[in-house]
């Protein structure tokens, strides 16, 4: 196939590009040239800002387009105006639902809506409902060729957010590890490589609108399950998890950024209980999380971000927690 990938050089897009090339497809990448411009010399690189001039797409045809970077419905519309394509795949999010969906919710659960004017700025509060509008724009513009993928937290090598990678590297350091909140809080992740190869495979399916959750594992699966899996794979002997309650962490100014993937016990917590049955039936076959952990540790042992807590801050919090 001739495949156009919108944003195919960073994390999720990068893995989709790798999967498409590995499957023997002819790949074109539309990106701004700011990240990963030197990757994939075997692919065609089309340098453009999707929010500006897309005229370089006119007069050309692709069998499929995979859109990794649409956050506003206007971005879907402007792309549709310039694009001639067969299948159109939109990478959306499980954040599109009206919270709180019931545990084990399916793809036809109620979606988030705006009460008033539609904002044009993407924030934590507007992200989900804007993705809903992107999905509707895709359905309106591409009809039966539209396909929507709703992942939860995406993990794996080259993750610039470092959210899951933080836990792998922190637990691999050993010692007493601060584990935030309630250990029973639900969590779901999906390895970007598994999602990517599955999405590329979906392009061979007959046309017809479809929506899938890209999540793993099936609920129930808890934050404790995730950290214990990481501990079993990379934790040195003697490594322990100390669960610290949310109220204490809030009072200390910590949140789901400094302690990544923590739900903070908020109303969005059940978004991590999506039913993966439809995607599994369509071929999604995630690798065991332990394998993802080992592979991340092997490739990104030195990765860190400025947004997560330092070891010194963690020790300070643990000392205060124990001395209450």
PDB file of N, CA, C and O in Angstrom, residues 1 102 114 150 161 172 174 201 214 322:
ATOM      1  N   UNK A   1       0.830  -1.199   0.000  1.00  0.00           N
ATOM      2  CA  UNK A   1       0.000   0.000   0.000  1.00  0.00           C
ATOM      3  C   UNK A   1       0.867   1.253   0.000  1.00  0.00           C
ATOM      4  O   UNK A   1       2.004   1.235   0.466  1.00  0.00           O
ATOM      5  N   UNK A 102     -18.620   3.027  33.302  1.00  0.00           N
ATOM      6  CA  UNK A 102     -18.630   1.844  34.163  1.00  0.00           C
ATOM      7  C   UNK A 102     -17.416   0.982  33.855  1.00  0.00           C
ATOM      8  O   UNK A 102     -16.959   0.917  32.714  1.00  0.00           O
ATOM      9  N   UNK A 114     -19.247  19.382  24.911  1.00  0.00           N
ATOM     10  CA  UNK A 114     -19.091  20.738  25.414  1.00  0.00           C
ATOM     11  C   UNK A 114     -20.475  21.337  25.669  1.00  0.00           C
ATOM     12  O   UNK A 114     -21.376  21.221  24.834  1.00  0.00           O
ATOM     13  N   UNK A 150      -8.809   4.142  19.889  1.00  0.00           N
ATOM     14  CA  UNK A 150      -8.792   4.849  21.171  1.00  0.00           C
ATOM     15  C   UNK A 150      -7.852   4.140  22.151  1.00  0.00           C
ATOM     16  O   UNK A 150      -8.257   3.212  22.853  1.00  0.00           O
ATOM     17  N   UNK A 161       7.420  11.212  26.871  1.00  0.00           N
ATOM     18  CA  UNK A 161       6.811  11.620  28.132  1.00  0.00           C
ATOM     19  C   UNK A 161       7.496  10.963  29.326  1.00  0.00           C
ATOM     20  O   UNK A 161       7.488  11.516  30.427  1.00  0.00           O
ATOM     21  N   UNK A 172      14.094  -0.230  39.078  1.00  0.00           N
ATOM     22  CA  UNK A 172      15.366  -0.885  38.776  1.00  0.00           C
ATOM     23  C   UNK A 172      16.509  -0.345  39.640  1.00  0.00           C
ATOM     24  O   UNK A 172      17.516  -1.032  39.845  1.00  0.00           O
ATOM     25  N   UNK A 174      16.216   0.203  42.785  1.00  0.00           N
ATOM     26  CA  UNK A 174      16.092  -0.496  44.054  1.00  0.00           C
ATOM     27  C   UNK A 174      15.802   0.422  45.224  1.00  0.00           C
ATOM     28  O   UNK A 174      15.534   1.614  45.073  1.00  0.00           O
ATOM     29  N   UNK A 201      -2.013  -3.631  10.280  1.00  0.00           N
ATOM     30  CA  UNK A 201      -2.770  -4.797   9.835  1.00  0.00           C
ATOM     31  C   UNK A 201      -4.234  -4.509   9.585  1.00  0.00           C
ATOM     32  O   UNK A 201      -4.864  -5.127   8.711  1.00  0.00           O
ATOM     33  N   UNK A 214      -7.640   0.455  22.135  1.00  0.00           N
ATOM     34  CA  UNK A 214      -6.305  -0.153  22.119  1.00  0.00           C
ATOM     35  C   UNK A 214      -5.796  -0.121  23.550  1.00  0.00           C
ATOM     36  O   UNK A 214      -5.116   0.824  23.967  1.00  0.00           O
ATOM     37  N   UNK A 322       6.680   8.301  57.054  1.00  0.00           N
ATOM     38  CA  UNK A 322       6.941   7.369  58.144  1.00  0.00           C
ATOM     39  C   UNK A 322       6.914   8.046  59.516  1.00  0.00           C
ATOM     40  O   UNK A 322       6.685   7.374  60.533  1.00  0.00           O
TER      41      UNK A 322
END
